[in-house]
Structures are given as structure tokens and as C-alpha cells.
PDB file of C-alpha atoms in Angstrom:
ATOM      1  CA  MET A   1     -33.321 -49.686  19.603  1.00  0.00           C
ATOM      2  CA  ILE A   2     -33.400 -52.212  22.000  1.00  0.00           C
ATOM      3  CA  LYS A   3     -36.855 -52.773  23.680  1.00  0.00           C
ATOM      4  CA  ARG A   4     -36.122 -52.305  27.751  1.00  0.00           C
ATOM      5  CA  CYS A   5     -38.409 -52.768  30.594  1.00  0.00           C
ATOM      6  CA  GLY A   6     -36.237 -51.222  33.542  1.00  0.00           C
ATOM      7  CA  ILE A   7     -33.606 -50.799  35.689  1.00  0.00           C
ATOM      8  CA  ALA A   8     -32.633 -54.088  37.255  1.00  0.00           C
ATOM      9  CA  GLU A   9     -29.447 -53.394  39.089  1.00  0.00           C
ATOM     10  CA  VAL A  10     -26.942 -50.835  39.185  1.00  0.00           C
ATOM     11  CA  ALA A  11     -23.728 -51.993  41.221  1.00  0.00           C
ATOM     12  CA  ILE A  12     -21.021 -49.789  43.024  1.00  0.00           C
ATOM     13  CA  ARG A  13     -17.937 -50.222  44.681  1.00  0.00           C
ATOM     14  CA  VAL A  14     -17.323 -48.922  47.971  1.00  0.00           C
ATOM     15  CA  ASN A  15     -14.088 -48.597  50.849  1.00  0.00           C
ATOM     16  CA  ASP A  16     -16.556 -49.289  53.707  1.00  0.00           C
ATOM     17  CA  LEU A  17     -19.009 -51.975  53.091  1.00  0.00           C
ATOM     18  CA  GLU A  18     -20.953 -51.670  57.000  1.00  0.00           C
ATOM     19  CA  LEU A  19     -20.959 -47.736  56.732  1.00  0.00           C
ATOM     20  CA  MET A  20     -22.882 -47.818  53.171  1.00  0.00           C
ATOM     21  CA  ALA A  21     -24.863 -50.592  53.858  1.00  0.00           C
ATOM     22  CA  THR A  22     -26.156 -48.977  57.289  1.00  0.00           C
ATOM     23  CA  PHE A  23     -26.766 -45.674  55.610  1.00  0.00           C
ATOM     24  CA  TYR A  24     -28.605 -47.155  52.398  1.00  0.00           C
ATOM     25  CA  GLN A  25     -30.938 -49.456  54.952  1.00  0.00           C
ATOM     26  CA  GLU A  26     -31.441 -46.460  57.520  1.00  0.00           C
ATOM     27  CA  ASP A  27     -31.276 -43.378  55.563  1.00  0.00           C
ATOM     28  CA  LEU A  28     -32.263 -44.484  51.972  1.00  0.00           C
ATOM     29  CA  GLY A  29     -34.767 -46.862  53.588  1.00  0.00           C
ATOM     30  CA  PHE A  30     -33.846 -49.727  51.243  1.00  0.00           C
ATOM     31  CA  ALA A  31     -34.471 -53.240  52.317  1.00  0.00           C
ATOM     32  CA  LEU A  32     -32.020 -55.726  52.600  1.00  0.00           C
ATOM     33  CA  HIS A  33     -32.467 -58.553  49.944  1.00  0.00           C
ATOM     34  CA  LYS A  34     -29.115 -60.760  50.301  1.00  0.00           C
ATOM     35  CA  ARG A  35     -26.108 -60.233  52.138  1.00  0.00           C
ATOM     36  CA  GLN A  36     -22.303 -62.013  51.315  1.00  0.00           C
ATOM     37  CA  GLU A  37     -19.116 -61.538  52.921  1.00  0.00           C
ATOM     38  CA  ASP A  38     -17.888 -59.024  50.597  1.00  0.00           C
ATOM     39  CA  ALA A  39     -21.543 -57.937  49.277  1.00  0.00           C
ATOM     40  CA  VAL A  40     -24.691 -56.117  50.145  1.00  0.00           C
ATOM     41  CA  PHE A  41     -27.829 -56.204  47.817  1.00  0.00           C
ATOM     42  CA  LEU A  42     -30.406 -53.674  48.445  1.00  0.00           C
ATOM     43  CA  GLU A  43     -34.059 -53.386  47.445  1.00  0.00           C
ATOM     44  CA  VAL A  44     -34.871 -50.180  46.018  1.00  0.00           C
ATOM     45  CA  GLY A  45     -38.482 -51.420  44.785  1.00  0.00           C
ATOM     46  CA  PRO A  46     -40.387 -53.811  42.773  1.00  0.00           C
ATOM     47  CA  LEU A  47     -39.265 -54.437  38.829  1.00  0.00           C
ATOM     48  CA  ASP A  48     -42.311 -54.180  37.390  1.00  0.00           C
ATOM     49  CA  SER A  49     -41.324 -56.482  34.005  1.00  0.00           C
ATOM     50  CA  PRO A  50     -41.353 -59.902  33.165  1.00  0.00           C
ATOM     51  CA  LEU A  51     -38.203 -60.097  35.363  1.00  0.00           C
ATOM     52  CA  GLY A  52     -39.763 -58.663  38.252  1.00  0.00           C
ATOM     53  CA  GLU A  53     -42.579 -61.137  37.996  1.00  0.00           C
ATOM     54  CA  ALA A  54     -40.082 -64.122  38.515  1.00  0.00           C
ATOM     55  CA  GLY A  55     -39.003 -62.589  41.615  1.00  0.00           C
ATOM     56  CA  HIS A  56     -35.734 -60.256  41.052  1.00  0.00           C
ATOM     57  CA  PRO A  57     -36.713 -56.489  42.120  1.00  0.00           C
ATOM     58  CA  GLN A  58     -35.051 -53.209  41.800  1.00  0.00           C
ATOM     59  CA  LEU A  59     -31.417 -54.100  42.936  1.00  0.00           C
ATOM     60  CA  PHE A  60     -28.929 -51.141  44.182  1.00  0.00           C
ATOM     61  CA  ALA A  61     -25.416 -53.351  44.970  1.00  0.00           C
ATOM     62  CA  LEU A  62     -22.547 -52.785  47.253  1.00  0.00           C
ATOM     63  CA  PHE A  63     -19.381 -54.757  46.579  1.00  0.00           C
ATOM     64  CA  SER A  64     -16.633 -54.117  48.954  1.00  0.00           C
ATOM     65  CA  ARG A  65     -13.471 -52.402  47.043  1.00  0.00           C
ATOM     66  CA  GLY A  66     -11.478 -54.728  48.994  1.00  0.00           C
ATOM     67  CA  HIS A  67     -12.433 -57.788  46.946  1.00  0.00           C
ATOM     68  CA  ASP A  68     -10.073 -59.235  44.805  1.00  0.00           C
ATOM     69  CA  LEU A  69     -11.717 -58.889  41.194  1.00  0.00           C
ATOM     70  CA  HIS A  70     -11.512 -61.709  38.367  1.00  0.00           C
ATOM     71  CA  ASP A  71     -12.703 -61.535  35.263  1.00  0.00           C
ATOM     72  CA  GLU A  72     -15.433 -63.719  35.868  1.00  0.00           C
ATOM     73  CA  ASN A  73     -16.684 -61.233  38.890  1.00  0.00           C
ATOM     74  CA  SER A  74     -18.491 -59.145  36.436  1.00  0.00           C
ATOM     75  CA  VAL A  75     -20.952 -57.590  38.585  1.00  0.00           C
ATOM     76  CA  PHE A  76     -19.034 -54.581  39.863  1.00  0.00           C
ATOM     77  CA  ASP A  77     -19.863 -51.067  38.583  1.00  0.00           C
ATOM     78  CA  HIS A  78     -22.066 -51.863  36.584  1.00  0.00           C
ATOM     79  CA  ILE A  79     -25.637 -51.178  35.426  1.00  0.00           C
ATOM     80  CA  ALA A  80     -28.089 -53.810  34.075  1.00  0.00           C
ATOM     81  CA  PHE A  81     -31.153 -53.026  31.447  1.00  0.00           C
ATOM     82  CA  GLU A  82     -33.544 -55.804  31.323  1.00  0.00           C
ATOM     83  CA  ILE A  83     -34.820 -57.175  28.082  1.00  0.00           C
ATOM     84  CA  PRO A  84     -37.873 -58.986  27.416  1.00  0.00           C
ATOM     85  CA  PRO A  85     -36.745 -62.728  27.010  1.00  0.00           C
ATOM     86  CA  GLU A  86     -38.052 -62.667  23.083  1.00  0.00           C
ATOM     87  CA  ASP A  87     -35.408 -59.767  22.174  1.00  0.00           C
ATOM     88  CA  TYR A  88     -32.644 -61.511  24.052  1.00  0.00           C
ATOM     89  CA  ASP A  89     -31.243 -63.934  20.816  1.00  0.00           C
ATOM     90  CA  THR A  90     -31.310 -61.240  18.434  1.00  0.00           C
ATOM     91  CA  GLU A  91     -30.090 -58.279  20.790  1.00  0.00           C
ATOM     92  CA  LEU A  92     -27.337 -61.065  21.745  1.00  0.00           C
ATOM     93  CA  ALA A  93     -26.347 -61.176  17.525  1.00  0.00           C
ATOM     94  CA  VAL A  94     -26.643 -57.597  17.407  1.00  0.00           C
ATOM     95  CA  PHE A  95     -23.819 -56.810  20.002  1.00  0.00           C
ATOM     96  CA  GLN A  96     -21.583 -59.501  18.585  1.00  0.00           C
ATOM     97  CA  ALA A  97     -21.604 -58.111  15.379  1.00  0.00           C
ATOM     98  CA  LYS A  98     -20.604 -55.253  16.312  1.00  0.00           C
ATOM     99  CA  GLY A  99     -17.112 -56.622  17.474  1.00  0.00           C
ATOM    100  CA  MET A 100     -17.986 -55.664  20.942  1.00  0.00           C
ATOM    101  CA  VAL A 101     -16.528 -58.150  23.879  1.00  0.00           C
ATOM    102  CA  VAL A 102     -19.195 -60.051  25.128  1.00  0.00           C
ATOM    103  CA  ARG A 103     -19.464 -62.213  27.805  1.00  0.00           C
ATOM    104  CA  GLU A 104     -22.785 -64.261  28.412  1.00  0.00           C
ATOM    105  CA  ARG A 105     -23.918 -65.647  31.864  1.00  0.00           C
ATOM    106  CA  VAL A 106     -27.037 -67.845  32.917  1.00  0.00           C
ATOM    107  CA  TRP A 107     -28.481 -67.509  36.119  1.00  0.00           C
ATOM    108  CA  PRO A 108     -28.956 -70.358  38.163  1.00  0.00           C
ATOM    109  CA  ASP A 109     -31.640 -72.254  40.039  1.00  0.00           C
ATOM    110  CA  SER A 110     -30.013 -71.784  43.078  1.00  0.00           C
ATOM    111  CA  LEU A 111     -31.731 -67.866  42.963  1.00  0.00           C
ATOM    112  CA  LEU A 112     -35.820 -66.723  43.349  1.00  0.00           C
ATOM    113  CA  TRP A 113     -35.189 -66.459  39.705  1.00  0.00           C
ATOM    114  CA  ARG A 114     -33.757 -67.447  36.281  1.00  0.00           C
ATOM    115  CA  GLY A 115     -32.560 -65.609  33.626  1.00  0.00           C
ATOM    116  CA  ARG A 116     -29.384 -65.128  31.421  1.00  0.00           C
ATOM    117  CA  SER A 117     -27.567 -61.827  31.049  1.00  0.00           C
ATOM    118  CA  PHE A 118     -24.547 -60.625  28.300  1.00  0.00           C
ATOM    119  CA  PHE A 119     -22.075 -57.920  29.308  1.00  0.00           C
ATOM    120  CA  PHE A 120     -20.148 -55.613  27.439  1.00  0.00           C
ATOM    121  CA  ARG A 121     -18.554 -52.309  28.104  1.00  0.00           C
ATOM    122  CA  ASP A 122     -19.302 -48.923  27.104  1.00  0.00           C
ATOM    123  CA  PRO A 123     -17.101 -46.319  25.204  1.00  0.00           C
ATOM    124  CA  GLU A 124     -15.257 -45.258  28.381  1.00  0.00           C
ATOM    125  CA  GLY A 125     -15.012 -48.546  29.988  1.00  0.00           C
ATOM    126  CA  ASN A 126     -17.574 -49.020  32.262  1.00  0.00           C
ATOM    127  CA  VAL A 127     -19.805 -52.699  32.587  1.00  0.00           C
ATOM    128  CA  VAL A 128     -23.193 -52.702  31.017  1.00  0.00           C
ATOM    129  CA  GLU A 129     -25.266 -55.989  31.775  1.00  0.00           C
ATOM    130  CA  LEU A 130     -28.316 -56.629  29.142  1.00  0.00           C
ATOM    131  CA  ILE A 131     -30.492 -59.354  31.367  1.00  0.00           C
ATOM    132  CA  SER A 132     -33.691 -60.806  30.194  1.00  0.00           C
ATOM    133  CA  GLY A 133     -36.099 -63.813  32.224  1.00  0.00           C
ATOM    134  CA  ALA A 134     -35.820 -66.709  31.505  1.00  0.00           C
ATOM    135  CA  ALA A 135     -38.212 -67.420  28.406  1.00  0.00           C
ATOM    136  CA  GLU A 136     -41.572 -69.373  29.619  1.00  0.00           C
TER     137      GLU A 136
END
């Protein structure tokens, strides 16, 4: 069983990005973390974990449904669970051994935090991400 530290991010696609961003900021009090042309990342709260200590808060991400989806944009409609850095390689090997479709991503130095993730689909096709802060 994987040791999870907590939910790092939940991402959904929306029809009206401005309306939804305003709702979640004004009605639920989520702070703006980052804004892009077709996406808004809102801080839900602190992430009390190694990834959180590196600067990654709990995020709720809104992506415009009109954004053209490509395979490399697997951050749409997904949930991310954080795993400890020391367990990353073992867990990746476990999921690969199960024959699951896995895509890896290394998070760049351009972010406030560094880490790596792997993605796979659950039995109903939802994207699941296991993310880890960079090991020291």
C-alpha cells in the first residue's frame, strides 16, 4: 500500500473559466496561486508534507474546456496524491509492473518547488498522478 502524505491537486475542466475562478475565489475564499491564459490555479491550503515544505500548496486547478487537449497536457481532470520522495522509484516500478500506462514528468527549476510525477488511468479512465517532491 502506498504511503500518501495528502492530496496535492485536484483539476477540473470548466466551461466559463472567469465565472468559475471568481466563484471559487470569492465564495470559497481560495487564493490565486497562478493564472495562465486557459487555466487558474487556486490555493486551497497549505500542504503539510515534504512537497509542501518545498513550496507546493494544496491546489484546485480550473482549466478552460475550450483548451485544445493533447497527450502532453495530462493535467486535466485529474487528482494528484503525494508520495514520499524515498518511495517514488519503488512505486513507479510497481505500477509499471502492473502494465499500467505510465507517463513521467519532472517538474522544472522554473517553479518554486521541484519534483517528479507519474500518471496513469484508473479503471474508469480518470487520470491519477502520484507526485513527489525532489529528494534531497
